Amino acid sequence: MKAWHLRDIILVTILAIFMGVIFFVIGPVYTILSAALAPAGLQPLANEILLGIWVMAGPLAGFIIRIPGAATLGELLGAVVEMFLGGVWGASTLISGVVQGFGSELGFILTGYKRYNWLTLVISALTTTIVTFTWSLFKEGYASYHLGFLAMLFTVRFISVFLFGGVLTKLITNLLSRAHVVKNVR
Amino acid sequence: MNPSLKLAWVVLLALELSFTQVWTVNVVLIVICLALMIWRRVAIKRLLWLTGVPLFFASALVWSLTLQGSASHHFLIVIFTRMFVYVYLGGLFTQTTDPLTLTRSLEQNAHLPAKFAYGFLAAFNLMPKIKAEVASIKAAALMRGQVLHVWSPQLYFKAILTAMHWSDQLSLAMVSHGFVEGAPRTHAAVIPLRHRDWWLTGGSLVLIQVGLFIGLP
């Protein structure tokens, strides 16, 4: 199995910072969306709609760097960037980073770090949703929502993660493999 | 306090408090963090920001739990105070620790391999260049009449190509300046890890365990 070298470490960090900088514009969108949904008691929905964007660094790093741990490290570093760029959630950002990163890492573990195609991305989106949702059940008290509302939150989260972590990541990696910078493994 | 131990303390506490439901401990931690931040002279503007943001999100979360769920009053208070604990713990950490000292401490005290410590530092120093690059990718596309959004693959494609290019150059530059992976290193700045740090971390964690498990509300 491939080991981490200096170049890969720098690459995953620069990638995480790029994602952090690109997503920085999403912050105000999240706040506005939360404020709009809050009066109806639907604030968690803002989180679910946008979650896919925040977890994108994981599958993208996993797909490009292809070393065990890449997805987790990419997402964790993304959280570090957010923390030092002035995000307020601090320590819980780091924990969420590891949870989200491990969620998408599971997708790559399940395909043995050998297949890098649609299947991997779909599995990764599914594992990310399940792992992060389990975390939310405890951390944000999701466990005390009514079942119907919970099912709605889960579905929205999966769609978001699938669109950004799956479809968008696939489109990006298609461009990369057409440019011959990433090997296309079927 | 030693940065690595402080990081471990903050992360462990945030993790444990996500699974426990004792609001009195939450309140005590909020007060302690706030006092420490005032003592360390954190700017008042930052403190207000650190209070306003969780106030909005905690209220919204409690409101939606009330409308859409069946949470008890006790649990609502726990969730409300928990959001503040997260933010204050994180604020205490980021406002009193600078990234360079943290990385040095992680390498020296937590024995993170030097290739990770220096790799992270090298990349983090590119932060201003990365911001400028994202702006220039967008500007270059605009000149051709394309607007790049958060959901445009082209934006990421170009950013990734730049990232690959820069990481090649940066790692070559570090190697040519004598950086060898896994070779023993000396340190220009030594980060101390005192007995006092261990006692403070361990002692406060034990106290919090007592608070969490003696049956406080």
mmCIF file of C-alpha atoms in Angstrom:
data_model
loop_
_atom_site.group_PDB
_atom_site.id
_atom_site.type_symbol
_atom_site.label_atom_id
_atom_site.label_comp_id
_atom_site.label_asym_id
_atom_site.label_seq_id
_atom_site.Cartn_x
_atom_site.Cartn_y
_atom_site.Cartn_z
ATOM 1 C CA MET A 1 0.000 0.000 0.000
ATOM 2 C CA LYS A 2 1.142 3.540 -0.742
ATOM 3 C CA ALA A 3 2.654 5.514 2.131
ATOM 4 C CA TRP A 4 2.483 9.235 2.843
ATOM 5 C CA HIS A 5 5.294 11.353 1.466
ATOM 6 C CA LEU A 6 6.027 15.034 1.759
ATOM 7 C CA ARG A 7 4.431 15.871 -1.599
ATOM 8 C CA ASP A 8 1.163 14.095 -0.752
ATOM 9 C CA ILE A 9 0.989 15.775 2.641
ATOM 10 C CA ILE A 10 1.461 19.217 1.104
ATOM 11 C CA LEU A 11 -1.029 18.380 -1.657
ATOM 12 C CA VAL A 12 -3.784 17.274 0.715
ATOM 13 C CA THR A 13 -3.249 20.383 2.849
ATOM 14 C CA ILE A 14 -3.309 22.783 -0.118
ATOM 15 C CA LEU A 15 -6.447 21.026 -1.410
ATOM 16 C CA ALA A 16 -8.118 21.432 1.970
ATOM 17 C CA ILE A 17 -7.235 25.131 2.057
ATOM 18 C CA PHE A 18 -8.547 25.633 -1.508
ATOM 19 C CA MET A 19 -11.833 24.020 -0.507
ATOM 20 C CA GLY A 20 -11.935 26.091 2.663
ATOM 21 C CA VAL A 21 -11.437 29.299 0.682
ATOM 22 C CA ILE A 22 -14.023 28.357 -1.959
ATOM 23 C CA PHE A 23 -16.580 27.388 0.701
ATOM 24 C CA PHE A 24 -16.001 30.482 2.782
ATOM 25 C CA VAL A 25 -18.675 32.231 0.705
ATOM 26 C CA ILE A 26 -21.173 29.597 1.881
ATOM 27 C CA GLY A 27 -21.032 30.852 5.488
ATOM 28 C CA PRO A 28 -23.468 33.781 4.975
ATOM 29 C CA VAL A 29 -25.748 31.567 2.849
ATOM 30 C CA TYR A 30 -25.974 29.148 5.776
ATOM 31 C CA THR A 31 -26.800 31.928 8.222
ATOM 32 C CA ILE A 32 -29.487 33.435 5.954
ATOM 33 C CA LEU A 33 -31.000 30.030 5.206
ATOM 34 C CA SER A 34 -31.008 29.176 8.921
ATOM 35 C CA ALA A 35 -32.660 32.470 9.804
ATOM 36 C CA ALA A 36 -35.303 31.934 7.108
ATOM 37 C CA LEU A 37 -36.105 28.392 8.230
ATOM 38 C CA ALA A 38 -35.812 28.952 11.983
ATOM 39 C CA PRO A 39 -39.280 30.457 12.687
ATOM 40 C CA ALA A 40 -40.954 27.341 11.294
ATOM 41 C CA GLY A 41 -38.724 25.149 13.458
ATOM 42 C CA LEU A 42 -36.898 23.904 10.370
ATOM 43 C CA GLN A 43 -33.416 25.258 11.123
ATOM 44 C CA PRO A 44 -31.730 21.805 11.011
ATOM 45 C CA LEU A 45 -32.840 21.636 7.376
ATOM 46 C CA ALA A 46 -30.371 24.442 6.514
ATOM 47 C CA ASN A 47 -27.629 22.240 7.853
ATOM 48 C CA GLU A 48 -28.816 19.234 5.848
ATOM 49 C CA ILE A 49 -29.158 21.143 2.562
ATOM 50 C CA LEU A 50 -25.609 22.504 2.725
ATOM 51 C CA LEU A 51 -23.855 19.572 4.389
ATOM 52 C CA GLY A 52 -22.787 18.077 1.056
ATOM 53 C CA ILE A 53 -20.636 21.102 0.322
ATOM 54 C CA TRP A 54 -18.756 20.826 3.603
ATOM 55 C CA VAL A 55 -18.049 17.117 3.246
ATOM 56 C CA MET A 56 -16.783 17.390 -0.352
ATOM 57 C CA ALA A 57 -13.105 17.710 0.612
ATOM 58 C CA GLY A 58 -13.181 14.100 1.870
ATOM 59 C CA PRO A 59 -14.192 12.186 -1.285
ATOM 60 C CA LEU A 60 -12.216 14.568 -3.505
ATOM 61 C CA ALA A 61 -8.992 14.052 -1.517
ATOM 62 C CA GLY A 62 -9.653 10.295 -1.386
ATOM 63 C CA PHE A 63 -10.180 10.167 -5.138
ATOM 64 C CA ILE A 64 -7.134 12.221 -6.088
ATOM 65 C CA ILE A 65 -4.527 11.086 -3.570
ATOM 66 C CA ARG A 66 -5.524 7.411 -3.247
ATOM 67 C CA ILE A 67 -3.609 6.673 -0.046
ATOM 68 C CA PRO A 68 -5.437 5.192 2.961
ATOM 69 C CA GLY A 69 -6.412 8.037 5.261
ATOM 70 C CA ALA A 70 -6.528 10.678 2.514
ATOM 71 C CA ALA A 71 -10.261 11.345 2.834
ATOM 72 C CA THR A 72 -10.085 11.619 6.630
ATOM 73 C CA LEU A 73 -7.003 13.837 6.570
ATOM 74 C CA GLY A 74 -8.450 16.061 3.825
ATOM 75 C CA GLU A 75 -11.651 16.638 5.755
ATOM 76 C CA LEU A 76 -9.856 17.109 9.110
ATOM 77 C CA LEU A 77 -7.529 19.709 7.586
ATOM 78 C CA GLY A 78 -10.541 21.419 6.051
ATOM 79 C CA ALA A 79 -11.926 21.707 9.584
ATOM 80 C CA VAL A 80 -8.594 23.071 10.857
ATOM 81 C CA VAL A 81 -8.647 25.707 8.103
ATOM 82 C CA GLU A 82 -12.192 26.679 9.052
ATOM 83 C CA MET A 83 -11.233 26.864 12.731
ATOM 84 C CA PHE A 84 -8.275 29.178 12.159
ATOM 85 C CA LEU A 85 -10.034 31.242 9.450
ATOM 86 C CA GLY A 86 -12.352 32.398 12.204
ATOM 87 C CA GLY A 87 -15.089 29.774 12.346
ATOM 88 C CA VAL A 88 -16.713 29.854 15.784
ATOM 89 C CA TRP A 89 -17.418 26.178 16.390
ATOM 90 C CA GLY A 90 -13.828 25.370 17.339
ATOM 91 C CA ALA A 91 -13.308 21.987 18.919
ATOM 92 C CA SER A 92 -16.550 20.535 17.646
ATOM 93 C CA THR A 93 -15.489 21.479 14.084
ATOM 94 C CA LEU A 94 -12.445 19.246 14.496
ATOM 95 C CA ILE A 95 -14.542 16.342 15.766
ATOM 96 C CA SER A 96 -17.072 16.820 12.947
ATOM 97 C CA GLY A 97 -14.152 16.929 10.503
ATOM 98 C CA VAL A 98 -12.904 13.546 11.664
ATOM 99 C CA VAL A 99 -16.432 12.079 11.702
ATOM 100 C CA GLN A 100 -17.219 13.335 8.176
ATOM 101 C CA GLY A 101 -13.799 12.324 6.861
ATOM 102 C CA PHE A 102 -14.101 8.853 8.332
ATOM 103 C CA GLY A 103 -17.582 8.567 6.835
ATOM 104 C CA SER A 104 -16.297 9.097 3.322
ATOM 105 C CA GLU A 105 -13.160 7.077 4.054
ATOM 106 C CA LEU A 106 -15.410 4.072 4.801
ATOM 107 C CA GLY A 107 -16.569 4.181 1.191
ATOM 108 C CA PHE A 108 -12.987 3.803 0.009
ATOM 109 C CA ILE A 109 -12.242 1.133 2.625
ATOM 110 C CA LEU A 110 -15.262 -0.899 1.463
ATOM 111 C CA THR A 111 -13.957 -0.855 -2.106
ATOM 112 C CA GLY A 112 -10.448 -1.768 -0.904
ATOM 113 C CA TYR A 113 -8.781 1.404 -2.277
ATOM 114 C CA LYS A 114 -8.848 -0.319 -5.665
ATOM 115 C CA ARG A 115 -11.939 0.914 -7.484
ATOM 116 C CA TYR A 116 -12.233 4.604 -8.185
ATOM 117 C CA ASN A 117 -15.529 4.980 -10.014
ATOM 118 C CA TRP A 118 -19.233 5.697 -9.561
ATOM 119 C CA LEU A 119 -19.756 2.792 -7.202
ATOM 120 C CA THR A 120 -17.099 4.079 -4.797
ATOM 121 C CA LEU A 121 -18.620 7.561 -4.780
ATOM 122 C CA VAL A 122 -22.151 6.280 -4.187
ATOM 123 C CA ILE A 123 -21.012 4.019 -1.338
ATOM 124 C CA SER A 124 -18.940 6.869 0.063
ATOM 125 C CA ALA A 125 -21.931 9.239 -0.039
ATOM 126 C CA LEU A 126 -24.048 6.635 1.747
ATOM 127 C CA THR A 127 -21.480 5.905 4.470
ATOM 128 C CA THR A 128 -20.870 9.647 4.972
ATOM 129 C CA THR A 129 -24.586 10.220 5.463
ATOM 130 C CA ILE A 130 -24.999 7.317 7.879
ATOM 131 C CA VAL A 131 -21.913 8.122 9.974
ATOM 132 C CA THR A 132 -22.560 11.877 10.205
ATOM 133 C CA PHE A 133 -26.251 11.318 10.926
ATOM 134 C CA THR A 134 -25.426 8.961 13.790
ATOM 135 C CA TRP A 135 -23.180 11.687 15.199
ATOM 136 C CA SER A 136 -25.997 14.253 14.875
ATOM 137 C CA LEU A 137 -28.374 11.936 16.747
ATOM 138 C CA PHE A 138 -26.222 12.491 19.850
ATOM 139 C CA LYS A 139 -24.587 15.850 19.358
ATOM 140 C CA GLU A 140 -27.536 17.891 18.135
ATOM 141 C CA GLY A 141 -30.168 15.854 19.896
ATOM 142 C CA TYR A 142 -31.681 14.562 16.630
ATOM 143 C CA ALA A 143 -32.747 11.434 18.532
ATOM 144 C CA SER A 144 -35.680 13.333 20.058
ATOM 145 C CA TYR A 145 -37.247 14.396 16.743
ATOM 146 C CA HIS A 146 -40.387 12.654 15.508
ATOM 147 C CA LEU A 147 -39.633 9.789 13.153
ATOM 148 C CA GLY A 148 -41.158 11.412 10.060
ATOM 149 C CA PHE A 149 -39.170 14.613 10.502
ATOM 150 C CA LEU A 150 -36.026 12.546 11.109
ATOM 151 C CA ALA A 151 -36.574 10.590 7.881
ATOM 152 C CA MET A 152 -36.965 13.864 5.993
ATOM 153 C CA LEU A 153 -33.706 15.226 7.443
ATOM 154 C CA PHE A 154 -31.885 12.023 6.537
ATOM 155 C CA THR A 155 -33.173 12.073 2.950
ATOM 156 C CA VAL A 156 -32.242 15.717 2.417
ATOM 157 C CA ARG A 157 -28.786 15.076 3.851
ATOM 158 C CA PHE A 158 -28.228 12.086 1.577
ATOM 159 C CA ILE A 159 -29.320 14.040 -1.516
ATOM 160 C CA SER A 160 -26.996 16.903 -0.611
ATOM 161 C CA VAL A 161 -24.031 14.611 0.076
ATOM 162 C CA PHE A 162 -24.763 12.656 -3.101
ATOM 163 C CA LEU A 163 -24.977 15.763 -5.296
ATOM 164 C CA PHE A 164 -21.793 17.394 -4.011
ATOM 165 C CA GLY A 165 -19.713 14.461 -2.764
ATOM 166 C CA GLY A 166 -20.913 12.163 -5.569
ATOM 167 C CA VAL A 167 -22.040 13.910 -8.753
ATOM 168 C CA LEU A 168 -19.885 17.043 -8.520
ATOM 169 C CA THR A 169 -16.831 15.052 -7.387
ATOM 170 C CA LYS A 170 -17.322 12.696 -10.325
ATOM 171 C CA LEU A 171 -17.570 15.602 -12.783
ATOM 172 C CA ILE A 172 -14.363 17.085 -11.370
ATOM 173 C CA THR A 173 -12.478 13.799 -11.505
ATOM 174 C CA ASN A 174 -13.735 13.259 -15.088
ATOM 175 C CA LEU A 175 -12.073 16.540 -16.043
ATOM 176 C CA LEU A 176 -8.918 15.475 -14.192
ATOM 177 C CA SER A 177 -8.714 12.109 -15.907
ATOM 178 C CA ARG A 178 -9.339 13.713 -19.327
ATOM 179 C CA ALA A 179 -6.363 15.963 -18.563
ATOM 180 C CA HIS A 180 -4.382 12.812 -17.609
ATOM 181 C CA VAL A 181 -3.472 14.047 -14.145
ATOM 182 C CA VAL A 182 -5.444 11.325 -12.351
ATOM 183 C CA LYS A 183 -5.436 7.701 -13.410
ATOM 184 C CA ASN A 184 -8.844 6.417 -14.429
ATOM 185 C CA VAL A 185 -9.214 3.086 -12.637
ATOM 186 C CA ARG A 186 -12.308 1.070 -13.518
ATOM 187 C CA MET B 1 -0.176 25.615 28.922
ATOM 188 C CA ASN B 2 1.296 23.182 26.410
ATOM 189 C CA PRO B 3 -0.616 23.501 23.089
ATOM 190 C CA SER B 4 -0.855 19.751 22.387
ATOM 191 C CA LEU B 5 -2.284 19.039 25.823
ATOM 192 C CA LYS B 6 -4.649 21.979 25.485
ATOM 193 C CA LEU B 7 -5.889 20.636 22.140
ATOM 194 C CA ALA B 8 -6.383 17.157 23.604
ATOM 195 C CA TRP B 9 -8.239 18.655 26.583
ATOM 196 C CA VAL B 10 -10.593 20.686 24.393
ATOM 197 C CA VAL B 11 -11.349 17.840 21.962
ATOM 198 C CA LEU B 12 -11.843 15.236 24.724
ATOM 199 C CA LEU B 13 -14.229 17.512 26.605
ATOM 200 C CA ALA B 14 -16.244 18.413 23.509
ATOM 201 C CA LEU B 15 -16.507 14.721 22.647
ATOM 202 C CA GLU B 16 -17.556 13.652 26.136
ATOM 203 C CA LEU B 17 -20.104 16.451 26.543
ATOM 204 C CA SER B 18 -21.753 15.399 23.263
ATOM 205 C CA PHE B 19 -22.784 12.157 24.937
ATOM 206 C CA THR B 20 -23.502 13.287 28.505
ATOM 207 C CA GLN B 21 -26.523 15.307 29.629
ATOM 208 C CA VAL B 22 -25.546 17.364 32.675
ATOM 209 C CA TRP B 23 -26.348 21.026 32.140
ATOM 210 C CA THR B 24 -24.792 22.219 35.419
ATOM 211 C CA VAL B 25 -21.355 21.035 34.228
ATOM 212 C CA ASN B 26 -21.994 22.819 30.915
ATOM 213 C CA VAL B 27 -22.737 26.069 32.728
ATOM 214 C CA VAL B 28 -19.652 25.739 34.964
ATOM 215 C CA LEU B 29 -17.477 25.178 31.868
ATOM 216 C CA ILE B 30 -19.038 28.176 30.103
ATOM 217 C CA VAL B 31 -18.219 30.400 33.087
ATOM 218 C CA ILE B 32 -14.650 29.057 33.370
ATOM 219 C CA CYS B 33 -13.939 29.451 29.637
ATOM 220 C CA LEU B 34 -15.379 32.965 29.643
ATOM 221 C CA ALA B 35 -13.299 33.931 32.694
ATOM 222 C CA LEU B 36 -10.134 32.494 31.123
ATOM 223 C CA MET B 37 -10.777 34.336 27.841
ATOM 224 C CA ILE B 38 -11.296 37.640 29.675
ATOM 225 C CA TRP B 39 -8.154 36.973 31.726
ATOM 226 C CA ARG B 40 -6.183 36.322 28.515
ATOM 227 C CA ARG B 41 -7.536 39.623 27.127
ATOM 228 C CA VAL B 42 -9.527 38.286 24.187
ATOM 229 C CA ALA B 43 -11.011 41.256 22.289
ATOM 230 C CA ILE B 44 -14.518 42.208 23.415
ATOM 231 C CA LYS B 45 -15.734 42.209 19.784
ATOM 232 C CA ARG B 46 -14.649 38.592 19.407
ATOM 233 C CA LEU B 47 -16.374 37.651 22.700
ATOM 234 C CA LEU B 48 -19.618 39.239 21.534
ATOM 235 C CA TRP B 49 -19.368 37.348 18.241
ATOM 236 C CA LEU B 50 -18.662 34.106 20.132
ATOM 237 C CA THR B 51 -21.818 34.717 22.162
ATOM 238 C CA GLY B 52 -24.162 35.959 19.438
ATOM 239 C CA VAL B 53 -23.593 33.094 16.998
ATOM 240 C CA PRO B 54 -24.356 30.225 19.411
ATOM 241 C CA LEU B 55 -27.240 32.234 20.874
ATOM 242 C CA PHE B 56 -28.925 32.248 17.466
ATOM 243 C CA PHE B 57 -28.162 28.638 16.575
ATOM 244 C CA ALA B 58 -28.918 27.220 20.030
ATOM 245 C CA SER B 59 -32.255 29.066 20.130
ATOM 246 C CA ALA B 60 -33.155 27.883 16.621
ATOM 247 C CA LEU B 61 -32.220 24.297 17.500
ATOM 248 C CA VAL B 62 -34.228 24.340 20.737
ATOM 249 C CA TRP B 63 -37.199 25.861 18.905
ATOM 250 C CA SER B 64 -37.174 23.186 16.214
ATOM 251 C CA LEU B 65 -36.738 20.427 18.802
ATOM 252 C CA THR B 66 -39.812 21.808 20.568
ATOM 253 C CA LEU B 67 -41.898 22.016 17.400
ATOM 254 C CA GLN B 68 -40.783 18.855 15.611
ATOM 255 C CA GLY B 69 -39.796 16.580 18.445
ATOM 256 C CA SER B 70 -40.613 15.306 21.887
ATOM 257 C CA ALA B 71 -37.627 16.476 23.920
ATOM 258 C CA SER B 72 -37.926 17.033 27.678
ATOM 259 C CA HIS B 73 -37.247 20.444 29.250
ATOM 260 C CA HIS B 74 -34.098 19.064 30.810
ATOM 261 C CA PHE B 75 -32.758 17.932 27.442
ATOM 262 C CA LEU B 76 -33.553 21.300 25.835
ATOM 263 C CA ILE B 77 -31.487 23.087 28.504
ATOM 264 C CA VAL B 78 -28.644 20.575 27.970
ATOM 265 C CA ILE B 79 -28.655 21.169 24.181
ATOM 266 C CA PHE B 80 -28.868 24.951 24.605
ATOM 267 C CA THR B 81 -25.889 25.120 26.973
ATOM 268 C CA ARG B 82 -23.961 22.501 24.977
ATOM 269 C CA MET B 83 -23.780 24.776 21.920
ATOM 270 C CA PHE B 84 -22.200 27.497 24.072
ATOM 271 C CA VAL B 85 -19.688 25.047 25.556
ATOM 272 C CA TYR B 86 -18.548 24.038 22.036
ATOM 273 C CA VAL B 87 -18.065 27.623 20.953
ATOM 274 C CA TYR B 88 -16.365 28.822 24.147
ATOM 275 C CA LEU B 89 -14.034 25.810 24.331
ATOM 276 C CA GLY B 90 -13.088 26.395 20.699
ATOM 277 C CA GLY B 91 -12.736 30.130 21.268
ATOM 278 C CA LEU B 92 -10.494 29.586 24.289
ATOM 279 C CA PHE B 93 -8.291 27.344 22.168
ATOM 280 C CA THR B 94 -8.016 29.398 18.962
ATOM 281 C CA GLN B 95 -7.692 32.746 20.770
ATOM 282 C CA THR B 96 -4.846 31.566 22.990
ATOM 283 C CA THR B 97 -2.903 29.331 20.584
ATOM 284 C CA ASP B 98 -1.100 30.273 17.403
ATOM 285 C CA PRO B 99 -0.850 27.678 14.616
ATOM 286 C CA LEU B 100 2.974 27.756 14.482
ATOM 287 C CA THR B 101 3.405 26.941 18.193
ATOM 288 C CA LEU B 102 0.723 24.265 17.925
ATOM 289 C CA THR B 103 2.488 22.559 14.995
ATOM 290 C CA ARG B 104 5.857 22.721 16.769
ATOM 291 C CA SER B 105 4.312 21.273 19.900
ATOM 292 C CA LEU B 106 2.574 18.498 17.948
ATOM 293 C CA GLU B 107 5.937 17.550 16.434
ATOM 294 C CA GLN B 108 7.990 17.773 19.645
ATOM 295 C CA ASN B 109 5.527 16.748 22.353
ATOM 296 C CA ALA B 110 2.970 14.586 20.530
ATOM 297 C CA HIS B 111 5.594 12.997 18.239
ATOM 298 C CA LEU B 112 3.813 13.779 14.993
ATOM 299 C CA PRO B 113 6.274 12.794 12.197
ATOM 300 C CA ALA B 114 8.261 15.828 10.997
ATOM 301 C CA LYS B 115 7.098 15.335 7.392
ATOM 302 C CA PHE B 116 3.508 16.024 8.494
ATOM 303 C CA ALA B 117 4.399 18.968 10.734
ATOM 304 C CA TYR B 118 6.511 20.737 8.118
ATOM 305 C CA GLY B 119 4.248 19.700 5.246
ATOM 306 C CA PHE B 120 1.257 21.315 7.000
ATOM 307 C CA LEU B 121 3.254 24.443 7.841
ATOM 308 C CA ALA B 122 4.552 24.813 4.287
ATOM 309 C CA ALA B 123 1.040 24.540 2.865
ATOM 310 C CA PHE B 124 -0.581 26.809 5.466
ATOM 311 C CA ASN B 125 1.897 29.547 4.620
ATOM 312 C CA LEU B 126 0.443 29.550 1.104
ATOM 313 C CA MET B 127 -2.942 30.674 2.450
ATOM 314 C CA PRO B 128 -2.749 34.250 1.011
ATOM 315 C CA LYS B 129 -1.573 32.901 -2.367
ATOM 316 C CA ILE B 130 -4.427 30.386 -2.398
ATOM 317 C CA LYS B 131 -6.990 33.123 -1.749
ATOM 318 C CA ALA B 132 -5.508 35.177 -4.574
ATOM 319 C CA GLU B 133 -5.519 32.131 -6.872
ATOM 320 C CA VAL B 134 -9.231 31.439 -6.321
ATOM 321 C CA ALA B 135 -9.968 35.097 -7.112
ATOM 322 C CA SER B 136 -7.833 34.982 -10.255
ATOM 323 C CA ILE B 137 -9.416 31.725 -11.500
ATOM 324 C CA LYS B 138 -12.825 33.372 -11.183
ATOM 325 C CA ALA B 139 -11.629 36.587 -12.827
ATOM 326 C CA ALA B 140 -10.005 34.686 -15.710
ATOM 327 C CA ALA B 141 -13.289 32.850 -16.350
ATOM 328 C CA LEU B 142 -15.253 36.098 -16.216
ATOM 329 C CA MET B 143 -13.064 37.533 -18.965
ATOM 330 C CA ARG B 144 -14.313 34.723 -21.187
ATOM 331 C CA GLY B 145 -17.854 35.356 -20.062
ATOM 332 C CA GLN B 146 -18.096 32.328 -17.747
ATOM 333 C CA VAL B 147 -19.317 32.702 -14.188
ATOM 334 C CA LEU B 148 -17.850 30.053 -11.883
ATOM 335 C CA HIS B 149 -20.048 29.026 -8.935
ATOM 336 C CA VAL B 150 -19.482 26.816 -5.909
ATOM 337 C CA TRP B 151 -21.015 24.014 -7.973
ATOM 338 C CA SER B 152 -18.877 24.518 -11.117
ATOM 339 C CA PRO B 153 -16.498 21.596 -11.760
ATOM 340 C CA GLN B 154 -14.191 23.928 -13.718
ATOM 341 C CA LEU B 155 -13.431 25.961 -10.593
ATOM 342 C CA TYR B 156 -12.267 22.880 -8.683
ATOM 343 C CA PHE B 157 -10.462 21.461 -11.700
ATOM 344 C CA LYS B 158 -8.288 24.539 -12.004
ATOM 345 C CA ALA B 159 -7.746 24.778 -8.243
ATOM 346 C CA ILE B 160 -6.662 21.112 -8.110
ATOM 347 C CA LEU B 161 -4.215 21.552 -10.997
ATOM 348 C CA THR B 162 -2.670 24.501 -9.163
ATOM 349 C CA ALA B 163 -2.556 22.499 -5.916
ATOM 350 C CA MET B 164 -0.709 19.657 -7.664
ATOM 351 C CA HIS B 165 1.708 22.061 -9.307
ATOM 352 C CA TRP B 166 2.465 23.916 -6.079
ATOM 353 C CA SER B 167 2.854 20.785 -3.960
ATOM 354 C CA ASP B 168 5.398 19.432 -6.470
ATOM 355 C CA GLN B 169 7.382 22.644 -6.357
ATOM 356 C CA LEU B 170 7.149 23.096 -2.613
ATOM 357 C CA SER B 171 8.224 19.551 -1.757
ATOM 358 C CA LEU B 172 11.147 19.787 -4.214
ATOM 359 C CA ALA B 173 12.145 23.106 -2.667
ATOM 360 C CA MET B 174 12.073 21.617 0.830
ATOM 361 C CA VAL B 175 14.131 18.598 -0.206
ATOM 362 C CA SER B 176 16.669 20.786 -1.967
ATOM 363 C CA HIS B 177 17.000 22.827 1.207
ATOM 364 C CA GLY B 178 17.986 19.702 3.102
ATOM 365 C CA PHE B 179 14.686 18.336 4.447
ATOM 366 C CA VAL B 180 14.943 14.546 4.714
ATOM 367 C CA GLU B 181 11.881 12.490 5.644
ATOM 368 C CA GLY B 182 12.411 10.503 8.831
ATOM 369 C CA ALA B 183 15.849 11.987 9.569
ATOM 370 C CA PRO B 184 16.493 13.161 13.167
ATOM 371 C CA ARG B 185 16.033 16.907 13.635
ATOM 372 C CA THR B 186 17.105 19.555 16.104
ATOM 373 C CA HIS B 187 14.721 22.326 17.133
ATOM 374 C CA ALA B 188 15.303 26.047 17.082
ATOM 375 C CA ALA B 189 12.355 26.696 19.362
ATOM 376 C CA VAL B 190 11.693 24.125 22.075
ATOM 377 C CA ILE B 191 8.113 23.915 23.341
ATOM 378 C CA PRO B 192 8.175 22.966 27.036
ATOM 379 C CA LEU B 193 5.961 20.221 28.429
ATOM 380 C CA ARG B 194 5.939 20.812 32.169
ATOM 381 C CA HIS B 195 4.680 18.661 35.035
ATOM 382 C CA ARG B 196 2.284 21.503 35.791
ATOM 383 C CA ASP B 197 0.625 21.047 32.351
ATOM 384 C CA TRP B 198 -0.025 17.365 33.028
ATOM 385 C CA TRP B 199 -1.428 18.064 36.512
ATOM 386 C CA LEU B 200 -3.703 20.828 35.226
ATOM 387 C CA THR B 201 -5.041 18.715 32.354
ATOM 388 C CA GLY B 202 -5.440 15.538 34.381
ATOM 389 C CA GLY B 203 -6.816 17.248 37.468
ATOM 390 C CA SER B 204 -9.437 19.273 35.632
ATOM 391 C CA LEU B 205 -10.550 16.229 33.627
ATOM 392 C CA VAL B 206 -10.966 14.204 36.843
ATOM 393 C CA LEU B 207 -12.955 17.059 38.446
ATOM 394 C CA ILE B 208 -15.259 17.201 35.411
ATOM 395 C CA GLN B 209 -15.773 13.414 35.561
ATOM 396 C CA VAL B 210 -16.815 13.789 39.204
ATOM 397 C CA GLY B 211 -19.222 16.555 38.205
ATOM 398 C CA LEU B 212 -20.680 14.472 35.390
ATOM 399 C CA PHE B 213 -21.243 11.295 37.347
ATOM 400 C CA ILE B 214 -22.350 12.275 40.871
ATOM 401 C CA GLY B 215 -25.898 12.906 39.709
ATOM 402 C CA LEU B 216 -26.056 16.649 39.138
ATOM 403 C CA PRO B 217 -29.021 17.748 36.980
#
